[in-house]
XYZ file of C-alpha atoms in Angstrom:
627
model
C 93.499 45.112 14.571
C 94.399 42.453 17.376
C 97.685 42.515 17.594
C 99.479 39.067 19.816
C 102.822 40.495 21.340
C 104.184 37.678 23.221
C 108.079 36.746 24.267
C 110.328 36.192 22.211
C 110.774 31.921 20.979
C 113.512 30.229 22.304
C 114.940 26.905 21.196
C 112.645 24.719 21.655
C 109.959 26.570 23.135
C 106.232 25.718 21.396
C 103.894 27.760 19.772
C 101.913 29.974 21.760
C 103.456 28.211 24.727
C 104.633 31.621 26.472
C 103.589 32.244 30.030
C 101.076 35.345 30.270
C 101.591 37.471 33.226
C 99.266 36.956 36.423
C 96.771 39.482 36.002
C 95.997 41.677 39.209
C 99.580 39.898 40.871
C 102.016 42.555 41.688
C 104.441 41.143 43.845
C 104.789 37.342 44.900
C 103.659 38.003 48.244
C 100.448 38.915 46.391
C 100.314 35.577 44.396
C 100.729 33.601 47.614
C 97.542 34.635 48.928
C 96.290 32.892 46.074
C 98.476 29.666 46.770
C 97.537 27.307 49.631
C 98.535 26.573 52.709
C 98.598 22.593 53.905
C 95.339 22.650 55.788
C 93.894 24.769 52.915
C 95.248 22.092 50.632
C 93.485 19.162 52.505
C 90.298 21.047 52.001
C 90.976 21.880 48.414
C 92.383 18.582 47.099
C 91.202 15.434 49.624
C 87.559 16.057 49.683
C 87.737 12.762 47.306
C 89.597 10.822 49.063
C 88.433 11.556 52.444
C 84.312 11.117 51.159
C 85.880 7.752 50.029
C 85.401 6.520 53.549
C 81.610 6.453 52.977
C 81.629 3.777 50.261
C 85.238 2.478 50.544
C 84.327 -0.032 53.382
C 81.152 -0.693 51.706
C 82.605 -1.857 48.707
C 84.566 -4.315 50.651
C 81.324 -5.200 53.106
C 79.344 -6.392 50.103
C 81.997 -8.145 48.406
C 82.754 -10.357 51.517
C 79.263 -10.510 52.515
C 78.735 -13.044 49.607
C 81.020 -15.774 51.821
C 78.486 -14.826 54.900
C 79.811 -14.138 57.901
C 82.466 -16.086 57.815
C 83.594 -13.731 55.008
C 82.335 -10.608 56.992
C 85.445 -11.200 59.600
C 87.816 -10.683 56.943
C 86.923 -6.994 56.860
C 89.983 -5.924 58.930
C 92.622 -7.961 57.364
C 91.658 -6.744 54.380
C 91.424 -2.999 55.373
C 94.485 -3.245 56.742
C 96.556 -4.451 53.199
C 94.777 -1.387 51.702
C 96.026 0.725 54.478
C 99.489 -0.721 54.313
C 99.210 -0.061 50.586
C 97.681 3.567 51.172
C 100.911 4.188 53.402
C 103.244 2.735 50.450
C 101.643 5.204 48.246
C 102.040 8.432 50.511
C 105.499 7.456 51.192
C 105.809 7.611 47.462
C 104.143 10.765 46.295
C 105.968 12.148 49.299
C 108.976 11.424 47.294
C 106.974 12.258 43.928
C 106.489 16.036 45.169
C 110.099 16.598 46.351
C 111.425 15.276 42.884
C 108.453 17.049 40.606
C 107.733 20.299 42.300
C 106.138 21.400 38.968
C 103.466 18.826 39.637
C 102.089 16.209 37.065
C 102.318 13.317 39.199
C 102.590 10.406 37.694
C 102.459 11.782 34.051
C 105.792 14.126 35.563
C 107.090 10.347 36.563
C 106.283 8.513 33.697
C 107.710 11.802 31.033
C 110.820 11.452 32.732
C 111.863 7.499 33.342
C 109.151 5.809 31.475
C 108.992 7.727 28.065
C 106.605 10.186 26.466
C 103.603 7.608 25.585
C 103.822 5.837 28.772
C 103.460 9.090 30.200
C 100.542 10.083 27.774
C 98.627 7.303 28.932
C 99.554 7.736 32.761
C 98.002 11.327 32.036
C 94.824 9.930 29.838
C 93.744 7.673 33.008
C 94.160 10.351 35.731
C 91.765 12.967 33.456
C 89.246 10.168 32.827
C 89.252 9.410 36.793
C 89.078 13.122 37.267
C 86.129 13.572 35.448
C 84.392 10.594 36.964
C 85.314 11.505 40.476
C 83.185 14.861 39.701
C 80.213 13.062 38.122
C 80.317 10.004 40.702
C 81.141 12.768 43.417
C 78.120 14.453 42.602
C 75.380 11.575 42.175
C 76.854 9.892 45.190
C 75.733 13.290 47.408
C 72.851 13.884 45.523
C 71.453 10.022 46.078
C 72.439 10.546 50.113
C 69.793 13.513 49.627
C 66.894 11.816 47.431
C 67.290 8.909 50.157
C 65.984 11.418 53.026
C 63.657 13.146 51.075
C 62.389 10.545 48.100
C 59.936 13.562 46.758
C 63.121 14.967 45.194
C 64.201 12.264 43.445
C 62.821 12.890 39.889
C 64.712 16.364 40.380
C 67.846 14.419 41.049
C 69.281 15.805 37.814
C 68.514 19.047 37.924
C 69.909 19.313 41.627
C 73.414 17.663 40.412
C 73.455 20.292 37.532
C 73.164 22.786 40.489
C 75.958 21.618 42.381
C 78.186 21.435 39.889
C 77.363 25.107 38.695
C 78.243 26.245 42.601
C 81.484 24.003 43.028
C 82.327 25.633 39.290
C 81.693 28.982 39.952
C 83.844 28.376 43.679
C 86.544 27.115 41.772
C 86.651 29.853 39.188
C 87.083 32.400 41.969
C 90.398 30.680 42.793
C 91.525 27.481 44.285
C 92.242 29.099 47.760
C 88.425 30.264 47.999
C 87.005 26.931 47.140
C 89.682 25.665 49.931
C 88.125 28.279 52.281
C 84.526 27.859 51.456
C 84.988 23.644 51.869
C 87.227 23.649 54.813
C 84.227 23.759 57.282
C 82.194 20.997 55.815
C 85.724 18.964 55.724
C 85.966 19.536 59.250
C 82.653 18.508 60.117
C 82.863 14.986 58.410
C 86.793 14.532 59.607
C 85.194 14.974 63.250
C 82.104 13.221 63.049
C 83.794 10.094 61.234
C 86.375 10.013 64.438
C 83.621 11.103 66.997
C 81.866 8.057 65.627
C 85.028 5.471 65.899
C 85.990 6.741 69.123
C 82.317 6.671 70.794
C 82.093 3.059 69.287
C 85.648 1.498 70.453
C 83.719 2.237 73.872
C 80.733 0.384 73.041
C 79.744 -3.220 74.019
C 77.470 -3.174 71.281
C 74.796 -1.443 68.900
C 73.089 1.440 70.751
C 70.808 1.231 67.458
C 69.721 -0.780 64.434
C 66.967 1.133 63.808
C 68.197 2.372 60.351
C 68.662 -1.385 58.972
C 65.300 -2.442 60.585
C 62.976 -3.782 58.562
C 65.686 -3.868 55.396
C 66.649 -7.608 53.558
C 69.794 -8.701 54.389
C 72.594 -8.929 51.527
C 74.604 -11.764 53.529
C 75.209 -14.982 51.680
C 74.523 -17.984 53.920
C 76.646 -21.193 54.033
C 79.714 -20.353 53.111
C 82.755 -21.770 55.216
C 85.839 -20.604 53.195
C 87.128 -17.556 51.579
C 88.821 -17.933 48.504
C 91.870 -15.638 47.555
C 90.208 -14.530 44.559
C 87.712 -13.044 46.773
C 90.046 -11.602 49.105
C 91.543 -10.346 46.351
C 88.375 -8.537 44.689
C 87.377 -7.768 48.215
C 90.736 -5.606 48.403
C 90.459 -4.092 44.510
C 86.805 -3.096 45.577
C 88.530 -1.494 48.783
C 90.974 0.457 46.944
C 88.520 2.885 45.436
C 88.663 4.577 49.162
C 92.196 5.523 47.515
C 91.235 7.356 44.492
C 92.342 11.203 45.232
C 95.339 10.480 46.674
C 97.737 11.751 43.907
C 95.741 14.897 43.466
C 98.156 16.287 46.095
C 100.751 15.553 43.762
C 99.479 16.867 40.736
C 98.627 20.295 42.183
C 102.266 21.354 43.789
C 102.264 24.622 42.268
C 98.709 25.545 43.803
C 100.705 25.400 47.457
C 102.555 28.405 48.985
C 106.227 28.446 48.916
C 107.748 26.320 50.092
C 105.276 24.602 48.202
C 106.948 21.104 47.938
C 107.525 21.127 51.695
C 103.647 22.167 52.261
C 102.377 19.622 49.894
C 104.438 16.786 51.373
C 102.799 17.837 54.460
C 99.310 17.616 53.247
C 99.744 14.418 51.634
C 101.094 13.051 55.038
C 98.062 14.215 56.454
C 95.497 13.138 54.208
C 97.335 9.534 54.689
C 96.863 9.046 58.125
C 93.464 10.430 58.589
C 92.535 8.407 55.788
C 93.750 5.330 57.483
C 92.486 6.042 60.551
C 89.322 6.743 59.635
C 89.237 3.276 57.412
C 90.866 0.969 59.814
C 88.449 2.628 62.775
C 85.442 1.864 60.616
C 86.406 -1.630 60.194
C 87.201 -2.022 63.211
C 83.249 -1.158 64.041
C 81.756 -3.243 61.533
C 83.772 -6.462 63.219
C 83.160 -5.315 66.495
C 79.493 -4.978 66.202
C 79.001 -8.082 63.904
C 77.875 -5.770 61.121
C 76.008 -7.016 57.902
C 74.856 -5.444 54.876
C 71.349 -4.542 54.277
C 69.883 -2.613 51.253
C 68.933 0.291 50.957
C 71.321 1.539 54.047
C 74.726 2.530 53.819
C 77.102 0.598 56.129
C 78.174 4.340 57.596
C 74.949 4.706 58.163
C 74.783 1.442 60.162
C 78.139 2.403 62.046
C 76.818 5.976 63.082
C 73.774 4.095 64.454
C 75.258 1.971 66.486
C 77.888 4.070 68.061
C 75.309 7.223 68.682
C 72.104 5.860 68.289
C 69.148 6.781 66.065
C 69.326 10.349 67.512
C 70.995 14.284 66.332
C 74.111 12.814 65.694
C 73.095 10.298 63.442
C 71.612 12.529 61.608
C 74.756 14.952 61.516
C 77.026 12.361 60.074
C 74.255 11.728 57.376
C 74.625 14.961 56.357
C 78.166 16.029 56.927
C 78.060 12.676 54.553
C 75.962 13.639 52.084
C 77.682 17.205 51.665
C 81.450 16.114 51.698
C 80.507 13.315 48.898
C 78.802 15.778 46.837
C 81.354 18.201 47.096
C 84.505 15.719 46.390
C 84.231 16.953 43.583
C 86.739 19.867 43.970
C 89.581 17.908 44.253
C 89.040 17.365 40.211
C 88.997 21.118 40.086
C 92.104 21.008 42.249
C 94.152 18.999 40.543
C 92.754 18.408 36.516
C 93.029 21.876 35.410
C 97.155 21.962 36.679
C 97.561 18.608 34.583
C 96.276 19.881 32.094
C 98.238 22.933 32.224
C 101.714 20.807 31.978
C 100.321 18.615 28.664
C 99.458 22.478 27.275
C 102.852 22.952 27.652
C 104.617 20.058 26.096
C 102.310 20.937 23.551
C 99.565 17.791 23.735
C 96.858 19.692 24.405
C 95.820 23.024 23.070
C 97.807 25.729 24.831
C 95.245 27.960 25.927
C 94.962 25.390 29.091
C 97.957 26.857 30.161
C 97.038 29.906 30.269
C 96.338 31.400 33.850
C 94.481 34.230 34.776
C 94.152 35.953 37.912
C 93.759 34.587 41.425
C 96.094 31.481 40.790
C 93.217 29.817 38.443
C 93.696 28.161 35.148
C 90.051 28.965 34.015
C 90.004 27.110 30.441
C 90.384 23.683 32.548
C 88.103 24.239 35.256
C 85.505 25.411 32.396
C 85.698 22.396 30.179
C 86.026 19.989 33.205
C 82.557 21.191 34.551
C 81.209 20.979 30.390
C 82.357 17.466 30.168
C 81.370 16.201 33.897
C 77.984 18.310 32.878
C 77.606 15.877 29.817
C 78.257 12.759 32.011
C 75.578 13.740 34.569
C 72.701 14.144 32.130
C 74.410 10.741 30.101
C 73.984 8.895 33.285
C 70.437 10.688 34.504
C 72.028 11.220 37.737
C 72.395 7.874 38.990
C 75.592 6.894 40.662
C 75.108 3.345 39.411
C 75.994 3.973 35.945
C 78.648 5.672 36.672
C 80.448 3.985 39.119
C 81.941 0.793 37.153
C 84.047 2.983 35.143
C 85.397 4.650 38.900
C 88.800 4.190 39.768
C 89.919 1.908 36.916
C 92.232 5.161 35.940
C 93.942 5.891 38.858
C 94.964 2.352 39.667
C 96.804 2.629 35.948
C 98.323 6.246 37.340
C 99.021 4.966 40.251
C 100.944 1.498 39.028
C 102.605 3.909 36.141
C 103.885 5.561 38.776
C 105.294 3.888 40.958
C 107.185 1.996 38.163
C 108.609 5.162 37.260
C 109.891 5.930 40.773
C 111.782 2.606 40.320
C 113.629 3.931 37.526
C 114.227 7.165 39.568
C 115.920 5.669 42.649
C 117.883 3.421 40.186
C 118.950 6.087 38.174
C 119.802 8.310 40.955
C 121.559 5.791 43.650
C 121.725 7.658 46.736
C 121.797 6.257 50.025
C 118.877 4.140 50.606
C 117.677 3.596 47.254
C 117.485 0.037 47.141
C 114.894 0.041 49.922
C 112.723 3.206 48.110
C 112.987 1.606 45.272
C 111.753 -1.577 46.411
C 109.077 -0.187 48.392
C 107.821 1.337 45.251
C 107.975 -1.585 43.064
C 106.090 -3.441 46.007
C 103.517 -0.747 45.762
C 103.104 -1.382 41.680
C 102.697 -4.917 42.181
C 99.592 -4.176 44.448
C 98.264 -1.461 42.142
C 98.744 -3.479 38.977
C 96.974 -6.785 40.495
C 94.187 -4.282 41.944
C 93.553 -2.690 38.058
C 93.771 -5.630 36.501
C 91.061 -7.438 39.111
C 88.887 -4.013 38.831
C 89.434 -3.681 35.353
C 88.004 -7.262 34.690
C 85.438 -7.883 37.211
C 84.033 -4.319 36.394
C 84.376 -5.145 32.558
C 80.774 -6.066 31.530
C 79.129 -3.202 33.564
C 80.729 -0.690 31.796
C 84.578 -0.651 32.246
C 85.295 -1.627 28.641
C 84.405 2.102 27.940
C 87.475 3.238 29.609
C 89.562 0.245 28.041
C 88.512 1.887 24.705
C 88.603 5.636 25.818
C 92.103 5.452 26.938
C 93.970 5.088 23.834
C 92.170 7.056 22.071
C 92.551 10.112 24.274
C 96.381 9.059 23.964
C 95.592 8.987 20.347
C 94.325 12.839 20.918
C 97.376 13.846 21.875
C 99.647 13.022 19.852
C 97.478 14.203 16.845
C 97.823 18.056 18.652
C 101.614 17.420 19.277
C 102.068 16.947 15.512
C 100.214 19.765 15.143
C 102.288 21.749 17.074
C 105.543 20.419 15.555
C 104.297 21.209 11.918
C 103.510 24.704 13.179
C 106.751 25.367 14.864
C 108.704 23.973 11.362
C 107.058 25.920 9.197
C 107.860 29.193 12.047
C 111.012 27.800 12.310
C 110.816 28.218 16.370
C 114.663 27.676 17.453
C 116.365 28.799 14.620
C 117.964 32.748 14.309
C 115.578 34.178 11.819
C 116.645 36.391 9.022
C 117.020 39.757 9.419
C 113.522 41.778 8.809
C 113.574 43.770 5.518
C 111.565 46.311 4.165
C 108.729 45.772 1.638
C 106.339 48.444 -0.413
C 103.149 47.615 1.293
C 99.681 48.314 -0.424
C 96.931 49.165 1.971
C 93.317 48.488 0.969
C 90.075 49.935 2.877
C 86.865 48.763 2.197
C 84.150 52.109 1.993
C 80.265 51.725 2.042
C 79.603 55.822 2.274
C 81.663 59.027 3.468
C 81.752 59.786 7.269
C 84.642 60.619 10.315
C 85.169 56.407 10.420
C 85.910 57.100 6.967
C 88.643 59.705 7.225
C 90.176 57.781 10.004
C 91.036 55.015 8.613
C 92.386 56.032 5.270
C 94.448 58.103 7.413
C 95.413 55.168 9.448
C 96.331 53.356 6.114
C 98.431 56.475 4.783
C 100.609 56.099 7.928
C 101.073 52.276 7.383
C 101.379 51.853 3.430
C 103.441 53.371 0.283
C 100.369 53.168 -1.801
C 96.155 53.114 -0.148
C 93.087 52.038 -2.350
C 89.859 52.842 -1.463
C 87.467 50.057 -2.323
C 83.999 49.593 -2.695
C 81.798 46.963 -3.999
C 78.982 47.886 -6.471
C 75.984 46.029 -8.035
C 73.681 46.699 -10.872
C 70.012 47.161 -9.009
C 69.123 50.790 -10.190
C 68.864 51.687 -6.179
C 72.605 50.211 -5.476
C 73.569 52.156 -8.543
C 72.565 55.555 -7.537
C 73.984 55.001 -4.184
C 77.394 53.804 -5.916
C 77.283 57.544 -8.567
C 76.555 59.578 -4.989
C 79.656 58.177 -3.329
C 81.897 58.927 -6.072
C 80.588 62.353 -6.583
C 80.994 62.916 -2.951
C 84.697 61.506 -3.565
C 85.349 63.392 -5.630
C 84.546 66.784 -3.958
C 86.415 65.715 -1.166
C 89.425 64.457 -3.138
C 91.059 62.763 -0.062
C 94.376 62.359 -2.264
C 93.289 58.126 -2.283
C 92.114 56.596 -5.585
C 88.232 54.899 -5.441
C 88.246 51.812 -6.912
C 84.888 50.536 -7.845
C 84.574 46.238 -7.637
C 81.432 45.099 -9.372
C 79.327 41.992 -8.186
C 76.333 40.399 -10.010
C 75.170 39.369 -6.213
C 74.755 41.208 -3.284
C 77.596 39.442 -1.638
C 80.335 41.557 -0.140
C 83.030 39.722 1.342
C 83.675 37.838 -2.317
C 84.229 40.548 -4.572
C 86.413 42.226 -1.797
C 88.866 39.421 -1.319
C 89.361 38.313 -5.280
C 90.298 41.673 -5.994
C 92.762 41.329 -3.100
C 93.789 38.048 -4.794
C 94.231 39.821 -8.172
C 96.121 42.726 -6.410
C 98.731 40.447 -4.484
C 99.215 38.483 -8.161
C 99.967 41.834 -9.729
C 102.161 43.290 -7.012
C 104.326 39.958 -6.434
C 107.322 42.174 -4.027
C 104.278 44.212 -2.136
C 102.651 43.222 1.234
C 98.940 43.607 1.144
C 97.037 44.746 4.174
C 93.135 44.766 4.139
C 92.078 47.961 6.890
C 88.519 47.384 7.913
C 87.171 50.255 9.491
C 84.823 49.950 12.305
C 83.022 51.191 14.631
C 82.702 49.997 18.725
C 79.745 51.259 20.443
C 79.622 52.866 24.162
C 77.135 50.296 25.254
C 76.987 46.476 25.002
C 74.006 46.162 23.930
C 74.262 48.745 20.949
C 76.888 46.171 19.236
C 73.115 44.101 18.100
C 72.653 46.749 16.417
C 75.528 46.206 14.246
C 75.479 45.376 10.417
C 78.824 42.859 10.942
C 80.286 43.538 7.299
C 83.506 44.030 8.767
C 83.641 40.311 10.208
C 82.324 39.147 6.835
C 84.804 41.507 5.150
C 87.686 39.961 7.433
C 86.470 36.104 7.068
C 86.426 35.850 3.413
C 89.629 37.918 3.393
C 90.841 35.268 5.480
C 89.971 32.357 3.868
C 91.123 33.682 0.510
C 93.837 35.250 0.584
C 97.530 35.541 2.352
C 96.677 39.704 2.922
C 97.158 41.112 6.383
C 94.130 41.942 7.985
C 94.156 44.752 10.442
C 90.635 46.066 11.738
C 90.119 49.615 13.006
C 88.105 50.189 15.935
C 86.363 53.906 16.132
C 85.102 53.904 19.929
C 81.932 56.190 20.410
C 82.120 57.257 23.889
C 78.656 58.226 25.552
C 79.326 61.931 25.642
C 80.823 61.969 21.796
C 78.328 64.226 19.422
């Protein structure tokens, strides 16, 4: 029998919403060398945001390439509104972290100042952008690869399956080995993407242009004006290089203590390599008269011209390739703690907030890599597909969020909050206009699916929080429950045959009830028959002091006749509790449980379904040495 001893409820605690110890954790210096440190953290949650450079300046490239190159020289201006923007936004999960150190982000935000359903749908956008970032993530590194070696590319699914199986299995060892096993590969991009602006600032022009050679130009000709709508799609294009930047935020309780300090650090960090690393690359694509091509990546472009077709072209390619593929980990970084904090208010099943050993709420990282698994074979591995629905969510977190830290400064009025909280609403007008633009220039290419996921996701959870509240009435979680009395209790164990499994558990059942009844299910075949007058002459030579009562069944069914006699026994002992033993046996090996006939589980499930009895299963372990 599996018996749950948990803590005791509490006013207002849910369900099955107690915290389980960390296994393997003795003391909390122990636990904090599963926590991270800041430049741990910047390996473990900004992979996303930091690959973003490779397609962030892209997206704004082809957008303003379609006003020629008139449009091409608004590529700074524009960089630097989503810089100023990206600044606005660390500034603001800065403050986010210090005042929600049990992470959430903007769901935290929005549960607090904005309500419970704005809050809901804060947290539906950030796990649909989560789970694109790790299916985008992964096609994006994956089509870097098939682009250098083409042979591959009718593998391309396969290979994305692959990497996701090896960031999964990274992340299930614990956030602060995936942190340790990505921080090189971090470093390598972070340094070549700098290497690359620095060695270019010095340049009078394109060492290279051998990579665009021979490739059709995407510029528009004629064009002599730039429209602000353009701009202004030019800049919600841009923005996706900010997707991962609340991750940070979400994942507090992942840091070492102090972990809000160390998390405000990383998230300063991220910030202004991130904007370096954007404003430097536009920088390079004005300064040597850049213009799309297809088939080649504008990094690609910038890495020629500043080193030349040579080694280090090639490194950036693949420090590239790798960091974009595995971006993907700041999903595992951050999904599985949000997910954690809805299991706890009790909108999604609690057994996401469980947490095992090593600091790593398994349940999330599992389904995350199911569900991103499901997107990649959806999509056949092409980034394409996938990418309209990018980003739309995390524009909605972001704008949620920022509103919410409106309400927070003007609830809390302390010195300066007139200037936060204008900064903040400043930074929700930009993130509202930029997921409104996304949402509806994206809208016919596939965005409409998140317009229509979204609510019902929101719709999800609240149909598990009513769950939850129905089960917590009818336990009465909150309330001082009355005192426990005694009851006669009637204990009933099934029998097949005589043996040691036998004598055990009718002597378990002698220790637990006032009255046992031995039970066993006969059925008129002659063979079955002379089996059924052999056990009860066998009883009755042992006389084990327990009465044998003999349930026939026209079928050879078993669980059935078991549980209506159950039924019939509960009706005609009203004041009795009924417990159904079910001996069993557990082999020494694994393997040996095949060889199993499983009537106790069918014993057990129509017992279950039938009846109110308590069922309590014995397990007889045969060691290897037992005779």
């Amino acid at each position: 029998m599996a018996i749950h001893m948990g803590k005791p409820s509490t006013a207002g605690q849910a369900p099955g919403a107690e915290e389980p110890p960390d296994i393997g954790v003795g003391t909390p210096a122990a636990g904090d060398r599963h926590r991270l440190t800041a430049l741990q953290g910047l390996a473990a949650l900004s992979l996303d945001a930091m690959a973003s450079v490779a397609y962030g300046p892209e997206s704004i490239v082809l957008v303003l390439a379609a006003a020629g190159a008139y449009g091409m020289g608004f590529t700074l201006p524009v960089t630097l509104a989503i810089a100023a923007l990206l600044a606005v936004l660390v500034a603001s999960y800065r403050q986010v972290i210090a005042a929600f150190p049990d992470g959430g982000g903007s769901y935290a935000v929005a549960k607090r100042h904005l309500g419970r359903r704005t809050s809901l749908v804060a947290a539906a956008s950030l796990i649909l952008d989560y789970v694109l970032n790790v299916a985008v993530s992964v096609t994006a590194g994956v089509a870097a690869l098939t682009s250098a070696f083409p042979e591959l590319y009718g593998e391309r699914v396969w290979i994305c399956l692959g990497i996701l199986v090896l960031v999964t299995a990274v992340n299930l060892r614990g956030v602060v080995e995936s942190a340790k096993a990505f921080l090189a590969p971090t470093a390598v991009f972070v340094g070549s993407i700098l290497a690359m602006v620095v060695v270019g600032l010095f340049r009078d022009g394109p060492v290279s242009t051998a990579s665009a050679a021979g490739h059709a130009s995407a510029l528009g000709e004629g064009a002599t004006t730039v429209g602000a709508l353009l701009l202004l799609k030019a800049f919600a294009a841009g923005c996706s290089a900010l997707t991962g930047v609340e991750a940070v935020a979400n994942a507090v309780p992942s840091f070492r203590a102090p972990a809000a300090r160390r998390a405000q650090r990383t998230e300063v960090a991220l910030g202004a390599l991130l904007g370096v690393m954007l404003i430097g690359l536009s920088i390079l694509i004005g300064r040597f008269h850049l213009q799309p091509v297809e088939g080649v990546t504008v990094l690609a472009q910038l890495a020629d011209a500043s080193f030349g077709h040579n080694a280090a072209f090639y490194v950036v390619q693949f420090a590239t390739m790798v960091l974009l593929a595995l971006a993907a980990n700041t999903s595992f970084g951050g999904l599985p703690v949000l997910m954690s904090l809805l299991a706890r208010d009790n909108h999604l099943p609690h057994v996401f907030a469980l947490k095992a050993d090593r600091q790593v709420h398994r349940h999330g990282v599992i389904w995350l890599a199911l569900v991103s698994a499901a997107l990649l074979v959806f999509s056949g591995g092409d980034t394409n597909t996938l990418v309209p629905l990018f980003a739309i969510g995390v524009f909605i977190g972001f704008t949620i969020c920022q509103v919410g830290m409106v309400r927070h400064w003007h609830g809390e009025q302390l010195r300066g909050w007139r200037a936060k909280a204008a900064l903040n609403g400043f930074g929700a007008l930009l993130t509202g206009v930029s997921a409104v633009v996304v949402t509806a220039t994206k809208f016919t290419e596939g965005a409409w699916l998140i317009v229509v996921a979204l609510p019902l996701l929101v719709l999800g959870f609240e149909k598990v929080h009513r769950a939850y509240t129905e089960i917590g009435e009818r336990l009465e979680l909150g309330r001082v429950p009355q005192a426990p009395q005694r009851s006669r209790s009637v204990v009933v164990v099934p029998v097949s045959g005589l043996s040691r499994l036998t004598c055990q558990a009718l002597t378990a059942a002698r220790s637990l009830g006032d009255e046992v009844l031995a039970v066993t299910v006969i059925h008129p075949a002659p063979e079955d028959r002379q089996i059924a007058d052999a056990l009860r002459r066998d009883w009755e030579l042992w006389k084990p002091g327990v009465e044998l009562i003999e349930v026939s069944s026209e079928t050879r069914s078993l669980g059935r006749p078991l549980s209506a006699y159950v039924r019939k026994l509960a009706q005609t002992h009203p004041d009795a509790q009924v417990t159904v033993l079910i001996p069993e046996t557990e082999p020494a090996h694994l393997w040996q449980r095949l060889l199993q006939n499983q009537r106790g589980s069918v014993v057990a499930h129509a017992v279950r379904r039938d009846t109110d009895a308590v069922i309590c299963r014995l397990r007889f372990r045969i060691t290897a040495d037992a005779r």
